[in-house]
mmCIF file of C-alpha atoms in Angstrom:
data_model
loop_
_atom_site.group_PDB
_atom_site.id
_atom_site.type_symbol
_atom_site.label_atom_id
_atom_site.label_comp_id
_atom_site.label_asym_id
_atom_site.label_seq_id
_atom_site.Cartn_x
_atom_site.Cartn_y
_atom_site.Cartn_z
ATOM 1 C CA MET A 2 -26.099 337.933 180.290
ATOM 2 C CA LYS A 3 -23.299 338.600 177.798
ATOM 3 C CA MET A 4 -24.348 338.814 174.151
ATOM 4 C CA LYS A 5 -22.755 336.253 171.841
ATOM 5 C CA ARG A 6 -21.204 337.709 168.663
ATOM 6 C CA GLU A 7 -20.671 335.728 165.486
ATOM 7 C CA HIS A 8 -19.586 336.586 161.940
ATOM 8 C CA ILE A 9 -21.346 335.047 158.950
ATOM 9 C CA LYS A 10 -19.382 335.395 155.704
ATOM 10 C CA ILE A 11 -21.048 335.292 152.287
ATOM 11 C CA LEU A 12 -18.891 335.384 149.142
ATOM 12 C CA VAL A 13 -20.388 336.925 145.969
ATOM 13 C CA LEU A 14 -18.999 335.256 142.844
ATOM 14 C CA GLY A 15 -19.607 335.741 139.142
ATOM 15 C CA VAL A 16 -18.980 338.053 136.227
ATOM 16 C CA GLY A 17 -19.470 341.794 136.305
ATOM 17 C CA ALA A 18 -19.648 343.494 139.674
ATOM 18 C CA VAL A 19 -17.368 345.587 141.839
ATOM 19 C CA GLU A 20 -15.046 344.419 144.579
ATOM 20 C CA GLU A 21 -16.560 345.560 147.860
ATOM 21 C CA VAL A 22 -17.082 344.388 151.426
ATOM 22 C CA TYR A 23 -20.421 345.055 153.077
ATOM 23 C CA GLU A 24 -21.258 344.473 156.734
ATOM 24 C CA ALA A 25 -24.636 344.473 158.416
ATOM 25 C CA PRO A 26 -25.338 343.665 162.073
ATOM 26 C CA ALA A 27 -28.354 341.563 163.038
ATOM 27 C CA ARG A 28 -29.510 340.746 166.553
ATOM 28 C CA VAL A 29 -31.337 337.465 167.158
ATOM 29 C CA GLU A 30 -32.368 336.906 170.777
ATOM 30 C CA ASP A 31 -29.126 337.088 172.809
ATOM 31 C CA SER A 32 -26.790 336.851 169.830
ATOM 32 C CA LEU A 33 -25.321 339.510 167.564
ATOM 33 C CA TYR A 34 -24.480 338.384 164.049
ATOM 34 C CA ILE A 35 -22.294 340.387 161.693
ATOM 35 C CA LEU A 36 -23.190 339.511 158.119
ATOM 36 C CA GLN A 37 -20.140 340.124 155.920
ATOM 37 C CA ILE A 38 -20.732 340.101 152.173
ATOM 38 C CA LEU A 39 -17.466 339.894 150.221
ATOM 39 C CA ASP A 40 -18.097 340.888 146.602
ATOM 40 C CA THR A 41 -15.286 339.590 144.374
ATOM 41 C CA ALA A 42 -17.457 339.119 141.282
ATOM 42 C CA GLY A 43 -16.039 340.482 138.052
ATOM 43 C CA THR A 44 -12.477 340.993 139.250
ATOM 44 C CA ASP A 45 -10.165 338.777 137.197
ATOM 45 C CA GLU A 46 -7.219 339.199 139.536
ATOM 46 C CA CYS A 47 -9.334 337.793 142.366
ATOM 47 C CA GLY A 48 -9.354 334.238 140.972
ATOM 48 C CA ILE A 49 -6.633 333.027 143.325
ATOM 49 C CA ILE A 50 -7.785 335.205 146.203
ATOM 50 C CA ARG A 51 -11.355 334.046 145.630
ATOM 51 C CA GLU A 52 -10.343 330.379 145.930
ATOM 52 C CA GLU A 53 -8.643 331.112 149.261
ATOM 53 C CA PHE A 54 -11.962 332.451 150.564
ATOM 54 C CA TYR A 55 -13.980 329.375 149.506
ATOM 55 C CA HIS A 56 -13.258 327.450 152.704
ATOM 56 C CA GLN A 57 -13.463 330.500 154.977
ATOM 57 C CA CYS A 58 -17.034 331.440 154.038
ATOM 58 C CA ASP A 59 -20.368 330.251 155.326
ATOM 59 C CA GLY A 60 -22.198 330.692 152.022
ATOM 60 C CA TYR A 61 -21.970 331.795 148.409
ATOM 61 C CA LEU A 62 -24.044 333.950 146.116
ATOM 62 C CA LEU A 63 -23.427 333.267 142.424
ATOM 63 C CA VAL A 64 -24.422 336.112 140.098
ATOM 64 C CA PHE A 65 -24.696 336.345 136.318
ATOM 65 C CA SER A 66 -26.312 338.423 133.605
ATOM 66 C CA VAL A 67 -29.494 337.019 132.080
ATOM 67 C CA ILE A 68 -28.575 338.629 128.738
ATOM 68 C CA ASP A 69 -24.987 337.328 128.594
ATOM 69 C CA ARG A 70 -24.573 333.591 127.996
ATOM 70 C CA PHE A 71 -20.831 333.847 128.799
ATOM 71 C CA SER A 72 -21.537 335.081 132.320
ATOM 72 C CA LEU A 73 -23.804 332.068 132.964
ATOM 73 C CA GLN A 74 -21.108 329.676 131.694
ATOM 74 C CA GLU A 75 -18.494 331.392 133.862
ATOM 75 C CA THR A 76 -20.768 331.086 136.888
ATOM 76 C CA LYS A 77 -21.131 327.345 136.245
ATOM 77 C CA GLU A 78 -17.322 327.019 136.217
ATOM 78 C CA ILE A 79 -17.072 328.924 139.498
ATOM 79 C CA GLN A 80 -19.676 326.586 141.000
ATOM 80 C CA LYS A 81 -17.526 323.584 139.993
ATOM 81 C CA ASP A 82 -14.500 325.223 141.658
ATOM 82 C CA ILE A 83 -16.434 325.672 144.905
ATOM 83 C CA LYS A 84 -17.451 321.998 144.965
ATOM 84 C CA ARG A 85 -13.825 320.814 144.735
#
């Protein structure tokens, strides 16, 4: 039986991180899943690029600093953008 392969894309959004792409394979029964985590958090120039990814991703991870009220407010704005 041929193994099914599927990509699952998660977009990391928020203030203060580095732009990276991480991939991790996971096998579940006869399926291989490639978990792609696209970290765009903290990169101002990614605002437009980030919005292009909104509809191409399967999930989102919103991050903020617990000691920086601005980062929480920014994360709330990003959440509103995703819901549009």
